[in-house]
């Protein structure tokens, strides 16, 4: 069967596709930063607890429910933009994953409740139960991340949709060699940014131990991730990999910019400057999200390009959207200002 015949027709979009791509990349970078702080700091807290240092897991545990809420909220935005531009691929891969994909909602609920219970029943729960609840909630997050990696890679390979016609419903993208380094790259990145979050928490709480532990994790995980990144690049199909090695100049330049930013990031890490590292980490994650977007465009190139999608040029709702973003942003900034002012008063 010709896989091209399985791809649904793209719907017309109201405005130029580049707007949606920019919003997709930007909101995805924000989602990943929060996801990393959440998953990375939780995993580090767990490892430190296993080493007999329970102080960190407790402090981090108090921050996890709001971090999880923000991760989910900041995930909704890229999900919507993804569906606008690439829905004819992403809807298919979601349906093909079936139960694995639907289970994400329930697993996420489990982790959410797990972290809530950990925070609010900390004193009354036994130590063993507390650790089991925390550990299984972290595993739940790993499951969710793995399902996203499966979905985001399966959508790129219409030739991998065949198992459905061989009688398999609800399958994962196991046959794709790029899935493994891609997921690992995401998880090791989470440990790095999670370490940075711990260091920033330590700075805020004037706890030098947390700063040291956080930076220890940040530096090691970032170095390991440079190697995992090379593995990821090598595991991509030749055509995509060569595009990043000069074959496609904009894609190559984006990767070079991302690597240069990662270099400065690591340098700031060695100098133990968490605040400066945070700025470079945000820039590096944004550039790498851009690189990841190139991967998608290059994978889909034989099947689909955004230029082939009809545009209806209805800009009215887009201007309304921009107005709400600006107005909503200003209101949130005002709310935060009032919140911090009232905190100073209480202190
Ligand atoms: C809180 C647990 C979550 C974790 C650990 C997590 C993790 C991840 C990871 C690892 C990726 C990258 C996958 C890859 O490209 O290989 C990803 C992508 C994504 N996540 Fe999340 N995620 C979480 C929750 C959510 C939720 C609840 C939503 C939506 C409501 C969401 C929306 C997205 C979207 C749309 C992408 C792909 C964006 C794109 O392809 O540009 N995530 N997530």
mmCIF file of C-alpha atoms and ligand atoms in Angstrom:
data_model
loop_
_atom_site.group_PDB
_atom_site.id
_atom_site.type_symbol
_atom_site.label_atom_id
_atom_site.label_comp_id
_atom_site.label_asym_id
_atom_site.label_seq_id
_atom_site.Cartn_x
_atom_site.Cartn_y
_atom_site.Cartn_z
ATOM 1 C CA UNK A 1 0.000 0.000 0.000
ATOM 2 C CA UNK A 2 1.221 3.484 -0.833
ATOM 3 C CA UNK A 3 1.576 5.285 2.549
ATOM 4 C CA UNK A 4 0.806 8.626 0.846
ATOM 5 C CA UNK A 5 -2.764 7.418 0.317
ATOM 6 C CA UNK A 6 -3.172 7.203 4.128
ATOM 7 C CA UNK A 7 -2.494 10.907 4.751
ATOM 8 C CA UNK A 8 -5.722 12.923 5.184
ATOM 9 C CA UNK A 9 -6.096 16.102 3.144
ATOM 10 C CA UNK A 10 -4.999 19.278 4.931
ATOM 11 C CA UNK A 11 -7.743 21.731 5.937
ATOM 12 C CA UNK A 12 -7.487 25.360 4.822
ATOM 13 C CA UNK A 13 -5.952 27.699 7.421
ATOM 14 C CA UNK A 14 -7.075 31.303 8.092
ATOM 15 C CA UNK A 15 -3.642 33.048 8.111
ATOM 16 C CA UNK A 16 -0.101 32.385 6.863
ATOM 17 C CA UNK A 17 1.254 29.112 8.286
ATOM 18 C CA UNK A 18 4.453 30.746 9.583
ATOM 19 C CA UNK A 19 2.463 32.440 12.390
ATOM 20 C CA UNK A 20 1.341 29.057 13.698
ATOM 21 C CA UNK A 21 4.840 27.578 13.400
ATOM 22 C CA UNK A 22 6.371 30.473 15.379
ATOM 23 C CA UNK A 23 3.702 30.143 18.082
ATOM 24 C CA UNK A 24 4.163 26.355 18.106
ATOM 25 C CA UNK A 25 7.936 26.552 18.622
ATOM 26 C CA UNK A 26 7.731 29.312 21.244
ATOM 27 C CA UNK A 27 4.992 27.735 23.350
ATOM 28 C CA UNK A 28 6.606 24.292 23.046
ATOM 29 C CA UNK A 29 9.902 25.712 24.395
ATOM 30 C CA UNK A 30 7.991 27.126 27.400
ATOM 31 C CA UNK A 31 6.244 23.759 27.906
ATOM 32 C CA UNK A 32 9.549 21.897 27.875
ATOM 33 C CA UNK A 33 11.206 24.291 30.343
ATOM 34 C CA UNK A 34 8.429 23.696 32.879
ATOM 35 C CA UNK A 35 8.286 19.955 32.137
ATOM 36 C CA UNK A 36 12.048 19.768 32.733
ATOM 37 C CA UNK A 37 11.883 21.662 36.038
ATOM 38 C CA UNK A 38 9.053 19.346 37.125
ATOM 39 C CA UNK A 39 10.360 15.953 36.058
ATOM 40 C CA UNK A 40 14.056 16.695 36.534
ATOM 41 C CA UNK A 41 13.798 18.122 40.044
ATOM 42 C CA UNK A 42 11.424 15.315 41.108
ATOM 43 C CA UNK A 43 13.838 12.647 39.825
ATOM 44 C CA UNK A 44 16.827 14.344 41.487
ATOM 45 C CA UNK A 45 14.898 14.627 44.759
ATOM 46 C CA UNK A 46 14.148 10.908 44.577
ATOM 47 C CA UNK A 47 17.779 9.927 43.930
ATOM 48 C CA UNK A 48 18.997 12.168 46.762
ATOM 49 C CA UNK A 49 16.406 10.589 49.078
ATOM 50 C CA UNK A 50 17.661 7.118 48.119
ATOM 51 C CA UNK A 51 21.143 8.370 49.089
ATOM 52 C CA UNK A 52 19.785 9.257 52.517
ATOM 53 C CA UNK A 53 19.343 13.023 51.998
ATOM 54 C CA UNK A 54 15.611 13.626 52.419
ATOM 55 C CA UNK A 55 15.690 17.450 52.671
ATOM 56 C CA UNK A 56 15.618 18.097 48.942
ATOM 57 C CA UNK A 57 12.731 15.776 48.013
ATOM 58 C CA UNK A 58 10.588 17.467 50.638
ATOM 59 C CA UNK A 59 11.306 21.004 49.402
ATOM 60 C CA UNK A 60 10.918 20.020 45.753
ATOM 61 C CA UNK A 61 7.724 18.105 46.573
ATOM 62 C CA UNK A 62 6.123 21.358 47.757
ATOM 63 C CA UNK A 63 6.677 22.907 44.315
ATOM 64 C CA UNK A 64 5.505 20.012 42.133
ATOM 65 C CA UNK A 65 1.688 20.541 42.035
ATOM 66 C CA UNK A 66 1.936 24.107 40.633
ATOM 67 C CA UNK A 67 4.771 23.060 38.294
ATOM 68 C CA UNK A 68 2.618 20.210 36.954
ATOM 69 C CA UNK A 69 -0.354 22.550 36.443
ATOM 70 C CA UNK A 70 1.839 25.009 34.524
ATOM 71 C CA UNK A 71 3.380 22.210 32.431
ATOM 72 C CA UNK A 72 -0.073 21.004 31.397
ATOM 73 C CA UNK A 73 -1.354 24.517 30.662
ATOM 74 C CA UNK A 74 1.705 25.328 28.602
ATOM 75 C CA UNK A 75 1.260 21.993 26.776
ATOM 76 C CA UNK A 76 -2.246 22.869 25.594
ATOM 77 C CA UNK A 77 -1.015 25.818 23.507
ATOM 78 C CA UNK A 78 1.482 23.868 21.324
ATOM 79 C CA UNK A 79 -1.044 21.034 21.027
ATOM 80 C CA UNK A 80 -3.524 23.437 19.421
ATOM 81 C CA UNK A 81 -0.946 25.017 17.078
ATOM 82 C CA UNK A 82 0.378 21.572 16.149
ATOM 83 C CA UNK A 83 -3.114 20.448 15.210
ATOM 84 C CA UNK A 84 -3.688 23.525 13.047
ATOM 85 C CA UNK A 85 -0.595 23.015 10.878
ATOM 86 C CA UNK A 86 0.115 19.273 11.182
ATOM 87 C CA UNK A 87 -3.240 17.844 12.268
ATOM 88 C CA UNK A 88 -3.412 15.572 9.219
ATOM 89 C CA UNK A 89 -0.360 13.735 10.632
ATOM 90 C CA UNK A 90 -0.765 14.161 14.376
ATOM 91 C CA UNK A 91 -4.416 13.069 14.528
ATOM 92 C CA UNK A 92 -3.514 9.906 12.631
ATOM 93 C CA UNK A 93 -0.613 8.978 14.911
ATOM 94 C CA UNK A 94 -2.776 9.686 17.999
ATOM 95 C CA UNK A 95 -5.511 7.363 16.708
ATOM 96 C CA UNK A 96 -2.994 4.650 15.763
ATOM 97 C CA UNK A 97 -1.530 4.695 19.284
ATOM 98 C CA UNK A 98 -5.062 4.113 20.608
ATOM 99 C CA UNK A 99 -5.186 3.060 24.260
ATOM 100 C CA UNK A 100 -1.532 3.985 24.868
ATOM 101 C CA UNK A 101 -2.376 7.569 23.973
ATOM 102 C CA UNK A 102 -5.706 7.747 25.829
ATOM 103 C CA UNK A 103 -4.027 6.369 28.961
ATOM 104 C CA UNK A 104 -1.946 9.577 29.123
ATOM 105 C CA UNK A 105 -4.933 11.400 30.667
ATOM 106 C CA UNK A 106 -5.400 8.845 33.450
ATOM 107 C CA UNK A 107 -1.688 8.486 34.180
ATOM 108 C CA UNK A 108 -1.373 12.253 34.350
ATOM 109 C CA UNK A 109 -4.287 12.398 36.787
ATOM 110 C CA UNK A 110 -2.600 9.743 38.930
ATOM 111 C CA UNK A 111 0.678 11.708 39.045
ATOM 112 C CA UNK A 112 -1.168 14.934 39.766
ATOM 113 C CA UNK A 113 -3.033 13.439 42.734
ATOM 114 C CA UNK A 114 0.155 11.676 43.839
ATOM 115 C CA UNK A 115 2.077 14.947 44.087
ATOM 116 C CA UNK A 116 -0.864 16.697 45.768
ATOM 117 C CA UNK A 117 -1.115 13.985 48.426
ATOM 118 C CA UNK A 118 2.638 14.108 48.928
ATOM 119 C CA UNK A 119 2.474 17.848 49.549
ATOM 120 C CA UNK A 120 -0.627 18.064 51.716
ATOM 121 C CA UNK A 121 -0.414 14.771 53.638
ATOM 122 C CA UNK A 122 3.340 14.828 54.121
ATOM 123 C CA UNK A 123 3.189 14.809 57.927
ATOM 124 C CA UNK A 124 0.470 12.171 58.299
ATOM 125 C CA UNK A 125 1.706 9.634 55.712
ATOM 126 C CA UNK A 126 4.201 6.880 56.533
ATOM 127 C CA UNK A 127 7.690 7.285 55.012
ATOM 128 C CA UNK A 128 7.434 4.130 52.868
ATOM 129 C CA UNK A 129 4.048 5.043 51.412
ATOM 130 C CA UNK A 130 5.267 8.569 50.755
ATOM 131 C CA UNK A 131 8.210 7.310 48.726
ATOM 132 C CA UNK A 132 6.108 4.805 46.763
ATOM 133 C CA UNK A 133 3.565 7.516 45.926
ATOM 134 C CA UNK A 134 6.257 9.982 44.876
ATOM 135 C CA UNK A 135 8.244 7.415 42.878
ATOM 136 C CA UNK A 136 5.203 6.066 41.025
ATOM 137 C CA UNK A 137 4.080 9.630 40.225
ATOM 138 C CA UNK A 138 7.504 10.339 38.707
ATOM 139 C CA UNK A 139 7.215 7.103 36.684
ATOM 140 C CA UNK A 140 3.807 8.331 35.493
ATOM 141 C CA UNK A 141 5.463 11.481 34.117
ATOM 142 C CA UNK A 142 8.088 9.372 32.343
ATOM 143 C CA UNK A 143 5.250 7.366 30.746
ATOM 144 C CA UNK A 144 3.560 10.576 29.544
ATOM 145 C CA UNK A 145 6.854 11.863 28.074
ATOM 146 C CA UNK A 146 7.473 8.536 26.319
ATOM 147 C CA UNK A 147 3.999 8.602 24.787
ATOM 148 C CA UNK A 148 4.636 12.120 23.483
ATOM 149 C CA UNK A 149 7.932 11.005 21.937
ATOM 150 C CA UNK A 150 6.103 8.076 20.315
ATOM 151 C CA UNK A 151 3.356 10.284 18.955
ATOM 152 C CA UNK A 152 5.707 13.015 17.721
ATOM 153 C CA UNK A 153 7.859 10.457 15.865
ATOM 154 C CA UNK A 154 5.037 8.227 14.557
ATOM 155 C CA UNK A 155 3.351 11.260 12.980
ATOM 156 C CA UNK A 156 6.489 11.830 10.886
ATOM 157 C CA UNK A 157 6.538 8.344 9.343
ATOM 158 C CA UNK A 158 3.459 7.450 7.266
ATOM 159 C CA UNK A 159 5.431 4.362 6.157
ATOM 160 C CA UNK A 160 5.298 3.268 9.815
ATOM 161 C CA UNK A 161 1.470 3.332 9.897
ATOM 162 C CA UNK A 162 1.274 -0.031 8.124
ATOM 163 C CA UNK A 163 0.910 -2.249 11.272
ATOM 164 C CA UNK A 164 -2.653 -0.970 11.609
ATOM 165 C CA UNK A 165 -3.493 -2.776 8.365
ATOM 166 C CA UNK A 166 -1.748 -5.911 9.588
ATOM 167 C CA UNK A 167 -4.350 -6.110 12.326
ATOM 168 C CA UNK A 168 -2.586 -4.206 15.103
ATOM 169 C CA UNK A 169 -4.585 -1.507 16.855
ATOM 170 C CA UNK A 170 -2.903 0.678 19.451
ATOM 171 C CA UNK A 171 0.780 0.309 18.615
ATOM 172 C CA UNK A 172 3.885 2.306 19.441
ATOM 173 C CA UNK A 173 6.728 3.486 17.220
ATOM 174 C CA UNK A 174 9.209 0.830 18.455
ATOM 175 C CA UNK A 175 10.629 0.227 14.957
ATOM 176 C CA UNK A 176 11.959 3.774 14.627
ATOM 177 C CA UNK A 177 15.658 3.898 15.645
ATOM 178 C CA UNK A 178 15.408 7.672 16.267
ATOM 179 C CA UNK A 179 12.778 7.198 18.997
ATOM 180 C CA UNK A 180 15.277 6.002 21.635
ATOM 181 C CA UNK A 181 17.948 8.739 21.489
ATOM 182 C CA UNK A 182 15.207 11.356 21.036
ATOM 183 C CA UNK A 183 13.411 10.311 24.204
ATOM 184 C CA UNK A 184 16.708 9.960 26.096
ATOM 185 C CA UNK A 185 17.754 13.427 24.914
ATOM 186 C CA UNK A 186 14.496 14.815 26.362
ATOM 187 C CA UNK A 187 14.899 12.975 29.675
ATOM 188 C CA UNK A 188 18.585 13.855 30.209
ATOM 189 C CA UNK A 189 17.700 17.456 29.323
ATOM 190 C CA UNK A 190 15.043 17.275 32.049
ATOM 191 C CA UNK A 191 17.713 16.217 34.577
ATOM 192 C CA UNK A 192 19.914 19.157 33.538
ATOM 193 C CA UNK A 193 17.190 21.804 33.770
ATOM 194 C CA UNK A 194 15.794 20.080 36.880
ATOM 195 C CA UNK A 195 19.266 20.462 38.443
ATOM 196 C CA UNK A 196 19.239 24.130 37.513
ATOM 197 C CA UNK A 197 15.798 24.498 39.128
ATOM 198 C CA UNK A 198 17.157 22.933 42.337
ATOM 199 C CA UNK A 199 20.126 25.343 42.249
ATOM 200 C CA UNK A 200 17.796 28.343 41.782
ATOM 201 C CA UNK A 201 15.618 27.091 44.623
ATOM 202 C CA UNK A 202 18.762 26.834 46.773
ATOM 203 C CA UNK A 203 19.746 30.389 45.863
ATOM 204 C CA UNK A 204 16.278 31.645 46.761
ATOM 205 C CA UNK A 205 16.309 29.758 50.086
ATOM 206 C CA UNK A 206 19.969 30.647 50.787
ATOM 207 C CA UNK A 207 20.735 26.930 50.945
ATOM 208 C CA UNK A 208 24.256 26.347 49.539
ATOM 209 C CA UNK A 209 23.805 22.571 49.656
ATOM 210 C CA UNK A 210 20.915 22.750 47.174
ATOM 211 C CA UNK A 211 22.890 25.088 44.906
ATOM 212 C CA UNK A 212 25.832 22.669 44.871
ATOM 213 C CA UNK A 213 23.667 19.565 44.311
ATOM 214 C CA UNK A 214 21.660 21.296 41.574
ATOM 215 C CA UNK A 215 24.710 22.510 39.680
ATOM 216 C CA UNK A 216 26.351 19.077 40.042
ATOM 217 C CA UNK A 217 23.380 17.530 38.222
ATOM 218 C CA UNK A 218 23.148 20.344 35.715
ATOM 219 C CA UNK A 219 26.777 20.080 34.574
ATOM 220 C CA UNK A 220 26.897 16.276 34.347
ATOM 221 C CA UNK A 221 23.557 15.897 32.619
ATOM 222 C CA UNK A 222 24.414 18.610 30.078
ATOM 223 C CA UNK A 223 27.706 16.916 29.213
ATOM 224 C CA UNK A 224 25.994 13.531 28.831
ATOM 225 C CA UNK A 225 23.331 15.192 26.668
ATOM 226 C CA UNK A 226 25.926 16.473 24.202
ATOM 227 C CA UNK A 227 26.819 12.822 23.528
ATOM 228 C CA UNK A 228 23.148 11.729 23.400
ATOM 229 C CA UNK A 229 22.508 14.591 20.949
ATOM 230 C CA UNK A 230 25.196 13.203 18.611
ATOM 231 C CA UNK A 231 23.547 9.757 18.833
ATOM 232 C CA UNK A 232 20.170 11.365 18.033
ATOM 233 C CA UNK A 233 21.649 13.125 14.974
ATOM 234 C CA UNK A 234 23.218 9.865 13.739
ATOM 235 C CA UNK A 235 19.947 7.942 14.229
ATOM 236 C CA UNK A 236 17.999 10.302 11.948
ATOM 237 C CA UNK A 237 17.384 9.178 8.355
ATOM 238 C CA UNK A 238 20.433 10.080 6.181
ATOM 239 C CA UNK A 239 18.526 12.744 4.272
ATOM 240 C CA UNK A 240 17.536 14.567 7.492
ATOM 241 C CA UNK A 241 20.973 14.160 9.093
ATOM 242 C CA UNK A 242 22.805 15.492 6.020
ATOM 243 C CA UNK A 243 20.474 18.500 5.920
ATOM 244 C CA UNK A 244 21.920 19.488 9.323
ATOM 245 C CA UNK A 245 25.469 19.041 8.023
ATOM 246 C CA UNK A 246 25.305 21.745 5.388
ATOM 247 C CA UNK A 247 22.654 20.231 3.087
ATOM 248 C CA UNK A 248 20.082 22.767 4.266
ATOM 249 C CA UNK A 249 21.702 26.048 5.320
ATOM 250 C CA UNK A 250 18.947 27.442 7.621
ATOM 251 C CA UNK A 251 18.644 24.071 9.415
ATOM 252 C CA UNK A 252 22.444 23.811 9.789
ATOM 253 C CA UNK A 253 22.703 27.380 11.108
ATOM 254 C CA UNK A 254 19.932 26.737 13.656
ATOM 255 C CA UNK A 255 21.805 23.677 14.944
ATOM 256 C CA UNK A 256 25.106 25.592 15.081
ATOM 257 C CA UNK A 257 23.410 28.424 17.024
ATOM 258 C CA UNK A 258 21.893 25.871 19.432
ATOM 259 C CA UNK A 259 25.274 24.193 19.999
ATOM 260 C CA UNK A 260 27.040 27.538 20.492
ATOM 261 C CA UNK A 261 24.417 28.527 23.067
ATOM 262 C CA UNK A 262 24.834 25.139 24.788
ATOM 263 C CA UNK A 263 28.608 25.784 24.941
ATOM 264 C CA UNK A 264 28.144 29.147 26.698
ATOM 265 C CA UNK A 265 25.541 27.514 28.944
ATOM 266 C CA UNK A 266 28.004 24.859 30.062
ATOM 267 C CA UNK A 267 30.720 27.477 30.612
ATOM 268 C CA UNK A 268 28.377 29.475 32.889
ATOM 269 C CA UNK A 269 27.580 26.181 34.653
ATOM 270 C CA UNK A 270 31.250 25.512 35.393
ATOM 271 C CA UNK A 271 31.499 29.027 36.831
ATOM 272 C CA UNK A 272 28.594 28.140 39.181
ATOM 273 C CA UNK A 273 26.415 31.061 38.113
ATOM 274 C CA UNK A 274 22.820 29.699 38.276
ATOM 275 C CA UNK A 275 21.145 32.987 37.289
ATOM 276 C CA UNK A 276 23.250 33.379 34.160
ATOM 277 C CA UNK A 277 22.802 29.661 33.373
ATOM 278 C CA UNK A 278 19.007 30.147 33.551
ATOM 279 C CA UNK A 279 19.112 32.792 30.790
ATOM 280 C CA UNK A 280 21.301 30.655 28.530
ATOM 281 C CA UNK A 281 19.224 27.551 29.279
ATOM 282 C CA UNK A 282 16.054 29.331 28.094
ATOM 283 C CA UNK A 283 17.804 30.418 24.887
ATOM 284 C CA UNK A 284 19.317 26.955 24.276
ATOM 285 C CA UNK A 285 15.964 25.201 24.801
ATOM 286 C CA UNK A 286 14.308 27.647 22.402
ATOM 287 C CA UNK A 287 16.981 27.071 19.721
ATOM 288 C CA UNK A 288 16.824 23.288 20.198
ATOM 289 C CA UNK A 289 13.008 23.425 19.909
ATOM 290 C CA UNK A 290 13.626 25.191 16.606
ATOM 291 C CA UNK A 291 16.083 22.442 15.542
ATOM 292 C CA UNK A 292 13.469 19.852 16.503
ATOM 293 C CA UNK A 293 10.981 21.699 14.305
ATOM 294 C CA UNK A 294 13.406 21.469 11.388
ATOM 295 C CA UNK A 295 13.544 17.716 12.004
ATOM 296 C CA UNK A 296 9.749 17.588 11.551
ATOM 297 C CA UNK A 297 9.775 19.726 8.412
ATOM 298 C CA UNK A 298 12.580 17.664 6.848
ATOM 299 C CA UNK A 299 10.932 14.327 7.716
ATOM 300 C CA UNK A 300 7.599 15.426 6.233
ATOM 301 C CA UNK A 301 9.121 17.008 3.135
ATOM 302 C CA UNK A 302 8.502 14.053 0.753
ATOM 303 C CA UNK A 303 4.841 13.871 1.852
ATOM 304 C CA UNK A 304 3.792 17.402 2.677
ATOM 305 C CA UNK A 305 4.915 21.040 2.799
ATOM 306 C CA UNK A 306 3.038 23.878 4.446
ATOM 307 C CA UNK A 307 3.075 25.846 1.179
ATOM 308 C CA UNK A 308 0.585 23.341 -0.258
ATOM 309 C CA UNK A 309 -2.065 24.281 2.359
ATOM 310 C CA UNK A 310 -4.740 26.784 1.189
ATOM 311 C CA UNK A 311 -4.882 30.061 3.168
ATOM 312 C CA UNK A 312 -8.199 31.944 3.459
ATOM 313 C CA UNK A 313 -6.599 35.216 4.676
ATOM 314 C CA UNK A 314 -9.104 35.847 7.477
ATOM 315 C CA UNK A 315 -6.915 37.858 9.831
ATOM 316 C CA UNK A 316 -9.706 39.213 12.075
ATOM 317 C CA UNK A 317 -9.650 36.385 14.625
ATOM 318 C CA UNK A 318 -5.848 36.466 14.669
ATOM 319 C CA UNK A 319 -5.830 40.158 15.654
ATOM 320 C CA UNK A 320 -8.409 39.356 18.325
ATOM 321 C CA UNK A 321 -6.100 36.585 19.590
ATOM 322 C CA UNK A 322 -3.120 38.983 19.716
ATOM 323 C CA UNK A 323 -5.261 41.504 21.614
ATOM 324 C CA UNK A 324 -6.215 38.871 24.191
ATOM 325 C CA UNK A 325 -2.593 37.722 24.558
ATOM 326 C CA UNK A 326 -1.450 41.319 25.200
ATOM 327 C CA UNK A 327 -4.403 42.138 27.503
ATOM 328 C CA UNK A 328 -4.190 38.811 29.367
ATOM 329 C CA UNK A 329 -0.398 39.138 29.725
ATOM 330 C CA UNK A 330 -0.746 42.647 31.178
ATOM 331 C CA UNK A 331 -3.392 41.449 33.649
ATOM 332 C CA UNK A 332 -1.245 38.507 34.773
ATOM 333 C CA UNK A 333 1.746 40.832 35.237
ATOM 334 C CA UNK A 334 -0.424 43.175 37.342
ATOM 335 C CA UNK A 335 -1.734 40.245 39.399
ATOM 336 C CA UNK A 336 1.817 39.010 40.074
ATOM 337 C CA UNK A 337 2.876 42.524 41.068
ATOM 338 C CA UNK A 338 0.038 42.701 43.616
ATOM 339 C CA UNK A 339 0.887 39.204 44.871
ATOM 340 C CA UNK A 340 4.557 40.023 45.504
ATOM 341 C CA UNK A 341 3.626 43.346 47.086
ATOM 342 C CA UNK A 342 1.264 41.599 49.523
ATOM 343 C CA UNK A 343 3.969 39.031 50.338
ATOM 344 C CA UNK A 344 6.427 41.778 51.238
ATOM 345 C CA UNK A 345 3.784 43.242 53.556
ATOM 346 C CA UNK A 346 3.343 39.868 55.281
ATOM 347 C CA UNK A 347 7.106 39.357 55.640
HETATM 348 C C1 LIG B 1 3.181 16.642 32.628
HETATM 349 C C2 LIG B 1 3.624 15.666 31.944
HETATM 350 C C3 LIG B 1 4.219 15.853 30.587
HETATM 351 C C4 LIG B 1 5.450 15.471 30.206
HETATM 352 C C5 LIG B 1 6.470 14.757 31.060
HETATM 353 C C6 LIG B 1 5.613 15.857 28.823
HETATM 354 C C7 LIG B 1 6.737 15.618 28.075
HETATM 355 C C8 LIG B 1 6.883 15.918 26.756
HETATM 356 C C9 LIG B 1 8.004 15.545 25.941
HETATM 357 C C10 LIG B 1 9.200 14.736 26.414
HETATM 358 C C11 LIG B 1 7.790 16.014 24.707
HETATM 359 C C12 LIG B 1 8.700 15.887 23.501
HETATM 360 C C13 LIG B 1 8.477 14.615 22.739
HETATM 361 C C14 LIG B 1 9.381 14.508 21.555
HETATM 362 O O1 LIG B 1 9.392 15.393 20.721
HETATM 363 O O2 LIG B 1 10.099 13.494 21.435
HETATM 364 C C15 LIG B 1 6.537 16.705 24.726
HETATM 365 C C16 LIG B 1 5.979 17.302 23.652
HETATM 366 C C17 LIG B 1 4.734 17.874 23.659
HETATM 367 N N1 LIG B 1 3.889 18.009 24.732
HETATM 368 FE FE1 LIG B 1 4.237 17.441 26.621
HETATM 369 N N2 LIG B 1 4.481 16.478 28.398
HETATM 370 C C18 LIG B 1 3.587 16.493 29.437
HETATM 371 C C19 LIG B 1 2.298 16.967 29.420
HETATM 372 C C20 LIG B 1 1.688 17.530 28.308
HETATM 373 C C21 LIG B 1 0.307 17.903 28.207
HETATM 374 C C22 LIG B 1 -0.732 17.670 29.287
HETATM 375 C C23 LIG B 1 0.124 18.444 26.972
HETATM 376 C C24 LIG B 1 -1.115 18.976 26.323
HETATM 377 C C25 LIG B 1 -2.222 19.254 26.915
HETATM 378 C C26 LIG B 1 1.397 18.404 26.296
HETATM 379 C C27 LIG B 1 1.623 18.852 25.024
HETATM 380 C C28 LIG B 1 2.739 18.593 24.288
HETATM 381 C C29 LIG B 1 2.849 18.869 22.867
HETATM 382 C C30 LIG B 1 1.787 19.485 21.979
HETATM 383 C C31 LIG B 1 4.112 18.422 22.469
HETATM 384 C C32 LIG B 1 4.709 18.457 21.074
HETATM 385 C C33 LIG B 1 4.894 19.830 20.530
HETATM 386 C C34 LIG B 1 5.526 19.805 19.192
HETATM 387 O O3 LIG B 1 5.653 18.740 18.582
HETATM 388 O O4 LIG B 1 5.995 20.867 18.735
HETATM 389 N N3 LIG B 1 2.314 17.841 27.132
HETATM 390 N N4 LIG B 1 6.003 16.638 26.008
#
